[in-house]
Amino acid sequence: MAPGAADGRAAVPAVPAGGRSWPLEGRPPVVRGWEPPATEYGRGHRGVDLGAGPGARVLAAAAGRVSFAGGVAGRGVVVIELAGTGDPPLRTTYEPVRPLVAKGDEVAAGQVVAVMSAGASHCAPGCLHWGLRRAEVYLDPLSLLPPSLLRRGPSRLLPVWGVPAPGPT
């Protein structure tokens, strides 16, 4: 059944060239960035937190196949193995969510795969924890996005009132 049909899933939105998208609609705020640990079991932040509240639609950041959709330690999690990313493949993770996909489903970049869950979150007022791994190595999920999605709009100079213009030198 096509997304957006009677199954209740939303249609796949337009995805920029490169087939990657933010995992939330629009350009979500990065509440906490990726902080790689100094050692395998050291302190760090193995993903990025994107500001979102309960009910926000969670999108696949890239095309792939769902390798897990269910609960882990009381939280809903979706894991997607990304197509064409080598062996072992890159895997994106999304939590805390209510999955709308099942293990084995093929998903397109920008497709709704879950909605944000209410309840426990490790940041206030709420966030999506978005992770990226290759085998057991954690990577920065923002590295998946093309530069055009990471840039904000162009800088604009505004007039400065009350400051005299510089004179000839």
mmCIF file of C-alpha atoms in Angstrom:
data_model
loop_
_atom_site.group_PDB
_atom_site.id
_atom_site.type_symbol
_atom_site.label_atom_id
_atom_site.label_comp_id
_atom_site.label_asym_id
_atom_site.label_seq_id
_atom_site.Cartn_x
_atom_site.Cartn_y
_atom_site.Cartn_z
ATOM 1 C CA MET A 1 0.000 0.000 0.000
ATOM 2 C CA ALA A 2 1.435 3.421 -0.902
ATOM 3 C CA PRO A 3 2.277 5.836 1.924
ATOM 4 C CA GLY A 4 -0.555 8.287 2.441
ATOM 5 C CA ALA A 5 -3.173 5.666 1.610
ATOM 6 C CA ALA A 6 -5.639 4.152 4.060
ATOM 7 C CA ASP A 7 -2.832 2.836 6.274
ATOM 8 C CA GLY A 8 -2.610 6.279 7.926
ATOM 9 C CA ARG A 9 1.036 6.964 7.042
ATOM 10 C CA ALA A 10 1.836 10.345 5.571
ATOM 11 C CA ALA A 11 3.056 10.810 2.030
ATOM 12 C CA VAL A 12 6.800 11.052 1.460
ATOM 13 C CA PRO A 13 7.748 14.742 1.304
ATOM 14 C CA ALA A 14 10.143 16.171 -1.271
ATOM 15 C CA VAL A 15 13.740 15.317 -0.375
ATOM 16 C CA PRO A 16 16.676 17.421 -1.538
ATOM 17 C CA ALA A 17 19.288 16.129 -3.971
ATOM 18 C CA GLY A 18 21.459 13.529 -2.305
ATOM 19 C CA GLY A 19 18.476 11.722 -0.840
ATOM 20 C CA ARG A 20 18.929 12.885 2.746
ATOM 21 C CA SER A 21 16.638 14.822 5.050
ATOM 22 C CA TRP A 22 16.415 16.070 8.606
ATOM 23 C CA PRO A 23 14.659 13.447 10.752
ATOM 24 C CA LEU A 24 12.083 16.055 11.764
ATOM 25 C CA GLU A 25 10.095 18.397 9.552
ATOM 26 C CA GLY A 26 11.687 21.748 8.781
ATOM 27 C CA ARG A 27 15.059 22.516 10.321
ATOM 28 C CA PRO A 28 14.857 21.409 13.946
ATOM 29 C CA PRO A 29 17.024 23.039 16.602
ATOM 30 C CA VAL A 30 20.046 21.007 17.697
ATOM 31 C CA VAL A 31 19.595 20.928 21.476
ATOM 32 C CA ARG A 32 22.773 18.933 22.095
ATOM 33 C CA GLY A 33 25.425 17.965 19.589
ATOM 34 C CA TRP A 34 27.487 14.847 19.081
ATOM 35 C CA GLU A 35 30.320 14.431 21.596
ATOM 36 C CA PRO A 36 32.427 11.365 20.796
ATOM 37 C CA PRO A 37 33.791 9.543 23.843
ATOM 38 C CA ALA A 38 37.558 9.527 24.368
ATOM 39 C CA THR A 39 37.436 5.751 24.951
ATOM 40 C CA GLU A 40 35.035 2.979 23.955
ATOM 41 C CA TYR A 41 33.163 3.134 27.261
ATOM 42 C CA GLY A 42 33.930 6.768 28.105
ATOM 43 C CA ARG A 43 31.579 9.663 28.650
ATOM 44 C CA GLY A 44 30.135 11.346 25.604
ATOM 45 C CA HIS A 45 26.969 11.905 23.660
ATOM 46 C CA ARG A 46 26.591 9.268 20.960
ATOM 47 C CA GLY A 47 24.149 11.149 18.769
ATOM 48 C CA VAL A 48 22.438 14.520 18.514
ATOM 49 C CA ASP A 49 19.317 15.739 20.257
ATOM 50 C CA LEU A 50 16.845 17.616 18.094
ATOM 51 C CA GLY A 51 14.131 19.709 19.718
ATOM 52 C CA ALA A 52 10.715 18.072 19.322
ATOM 53 C CA GLY A 53 7.675 17.411 21.428
ATOM 54 C CA PRO A 54 5.236 14.526 21.715
ATOM 55 C CA GLY A 55 3.434 13.759 18.470
ATOM 56 C CA ALA A 56 6.099 15.285 16.190
ATOM 57 C CA ARG A 57 6.530 13.250 13.010
ATOM 58 C CA VAL A 58 9.884 11.465 12.734
ATOM 59 C CA LEU A 59 11.284 11.023 9.225
ATOM 60 C CA ALA A 60 13.825 8.596 7.801
ATOM 61 C CA ALA A 61 17.005 10.625 7.235
ATOM 62 C CA ALA A 62 17.930 8.409 4.262
ATOM 63 C CA ALA A 63 16.529 5.458 2.317
ATOM 64 C CA GLY A 64 17.005 1.997 3.754
ATOM 65 C CA ARG A 65 15.442 -0.987 5.493
ATOM 66 C CA VAL A 66 14.052 -1.041 9.037
ATOM 67 C CA SER A 67 16.197 -3.439 11.077
ATOM 68 C CA PHE A 68 14.414 -2.805 14.397
ATOM 69 C CA ALA A 69 11.182 -1.140 15.524
ATOM 70 C CA GLY A 70 10.153 -1.689 19.103
ATOM 71 C CA GLY A 71 10.959 -1.059 22.732
ATOM 72 C CA VAL A 72 14.344 -0.853 24.421
ATOM 73 C CA ALA A 73 14.493 -0.113 28.160
ATOM 74 C CA GLY A 74 10.964 1.312 28.128
ATOM 75 C CA ARG A 75 11.477 3.581 25.107
ATOM 76 C CA GLY A 76 10.357 3.131 21.526
ATOM 77 C CA VAL A 77 13.219 2.904 19.047
ATOM 78 C CA VAL A 78 13.469 2.696 15.252
ATOM 79 C CA VAL A 79 16.707 1.568 13.569
ATOM 80 C CA ILE A 80 17.213 1.880 9.799
ATOM 81 C CA GLU A 81 20.071 0.288 7.832
ATOM 82 C CA LEU A 82 20.907 2.800 5.108
ATOM 83 C CA ALA A 83 20.987 1.599 1.509
ATOM 84 C CA GLY A 84 24.259 1.767 -0.397
ATOM 85 C CA THR A 85 26.461 2.653 2.576
ATOM 86 C CA GLY A 86 28.869 -0.289 2.525
ATOM 87 C CA ASP A 87 29.410 -3.392 4.606
ATOM 88 C CA PRO A 88 28.589 -3.161 7.402
ATOM 89 C CA PRO A 89 25.958 -0.559 6.523
ATOM 90 C CA LEU A 90 25.386 2.695 8.347
ATOM 91 C CA ARG A 91 22.455 2.532 10.777
ATOM 92 C CA THR A 92 20.414 5.466 12.016
ATOM 93 C CA THR A 93 18.532 5.305 15.313
ATOM 94 C CA TYR A 94 15.586 7.367 16.511
ATOM 95 C CA GLU A 95 14.208 7.520 20.071
ATOM 96 C CA PRO A 96 11.920 7.932 22.052
ATOM 97 C CA VAL A 97 9.299 7.204 19.428
ATOM 98 C CA ARG A 98 6.161 5.246 18.624
ATOM 99 C CA PRO A 99 7.142 3.294 15.492
ATOM 100 C CA LEU A 100 4.871 3.412 12.429
ATOM 101 C CA VAL A 101 7.034 0.901 10.538
ATOM 102 C CA ALA A 102 8.000 -2.722 11.145
ATOM 103 C CA LYS A 103 11.213 -4.707 10.840
ATOM 104 C CA GLY A 104 11.930 -5.402 7.168
ATOM 105 C CA ASP A 105 10.024 -2.394 5.789
ATOM 106 C CA GLU A 106 11.800 -0.460 3.028
ATOM 107 C CA VAL A 107 11.673 3.292 3.649
ATOM 108 C CA ALA A 108 12.470 6.361 1.561
ATOM 109 C CA ALA A 109 14.358 9.426 2.754
ATOM 110 C CA GLY A 110 11.830 11.816 4.288
ATOM 111 C CA GLN A 111 9.206 9.118 4.903
ATOM 112 C CA VAL A 112 7.400 9.279 8.241
ATOM 113 C CA VAL A 113 8.608 6.276 10.265
ATOM 114 C CA ALA A 114 7.461 7.194 13.786
ATOM 115 C CA VAL A 115 5.986 9.871 16.016
ATOM 116 C CA MET A 116 7.634 11.275 19.116
ATOM 117 C CA SER A 117 6.484 9.623 22.337
ATOM 118 C CA ALA A 118 5.290 11.449 25.402
ATOM 119 C CA GLY A 119 7.027 10.803 28.675
ATOM 120 C CA ALA A 120 10.619 10.279 29.677
ATOM 121 C CA SER A 121 13.201 12.139 27.637
ATOM 122 C CA HIS A 122 16.779 12.908 28.568
ATOM 123 C CA CYS A 123 16.311 16.567 27.670
ATOM 124 C CA ALA A 124 13.649 19.078 28.593
ATOM 125 C CA PRO A 125 11.190 20.011 27.231
ATOM 126 C CA GLY A 126 11.666 17.057 24.850
ATOM 127 C CA CYS A 127 13.851 15.916 22.021
ATOM 128 C CA LEU A 128 14.499 13.280 19.421
ATOM 129 C CA HIS A 129 17.771 11.445 20.019
ATOM 130 C CA TRP A 130 19.159 10.724 16.539
ATOM 131 C CA GLY A 131 22.115 8.367 16.322
ATOM 132 C CA LEU A 132 24.387 6.957 13.617
ATOM 133 C CA ARG A 133 26.559 3.827 13.773
ATOM 134 C CA ARG A 134 28.659 1.630 11.544
ATOM 135 C CA ALA A 135 28.898 -1.728 13.341
ATOM 136 C CA GLU A 136 29.846 -0.719 16.916
ATOM 137 C CA VAL A 137 31.365 2.671 16.034
ATOM 138 C CA TYR A 138 29.258 5.745 16.745
ATOM 139 C CA LEU A 139 29.408 8.588 14.219
ATOM 140 C CA ASP A 140 28.022 12.123 14.018
ATOM 141 C CA PRO A 141 24.537 11.874 12.444
ATOM 142 C CA LEU A 142 24.822 15.429 11.125
ATOM 143 C CA SER A 143 27.524 14.091 8.770
ATOM 144 C CA LEU A 144 24.698 12.396 6.802
ATOM 145 C CA LEU A 145 23.205 15.712 5.775
ATOM 146 C CA PRO A 146 24.382 17.655 2.738
ATOM 147 C CA PRO A 147 25.858 21.107 3.493
ATOM 148 C CA SER A 148 22.800 22.788 1.974
ATOM 149 C CA LEU A 149 20.637 21.372 4.799
ATOM 150 C CA LEU A 150 23.092 22.395 7.515
ATOM 151 C CA ARG A 151 23.446 26.040 6.429
ATOM 152 C CA ARG A 152 21.076 28.670 7.582
ATOM 153 C CA GLY A 153 19.963 31.383 5.198
ATOM 154 C CA PRO A 154 22.393 33.986 3.871
ATOM 155 C CA SER A 155 23.851 36.551 6.270
ATOM 156 C CA ARG A 156 22.342 40.000 5.992
ATOM 157 C CA LEU A 157 23.923 43.221 7.170
ATOM 158 C CA LEU A 158 21.550 45.564 8.923
ATOM 159 C CA PRO A 159 21.968 49.321 9.355
ATOM 160 C CA VAL A 160 23.581 50.436 12.589
ATOM 161 C CA TRP A 161 21.721 53.483 13.866
ATOM 162 C CA GLY A 162 23.611 56.192 15.750
ATOM 163 C CA VAL A 163 27.073 55.164 14.586
ATOM 164 C CA PRO A 164 28.716 57.656 12.191
ATOM 165 C CA ALA A 165 29.987 56.341 8.872
ATOM 166 C CA PRO A 166 33.781 56.201 8.682
ATOM 167 C CA GLY A 167 35.412 59.202 7.018
ATOM 168 C CA PRO A 168 38.087 59.182 4.322
ATOM 169 C CA THR A 169 41.456 57.789 5.415
#
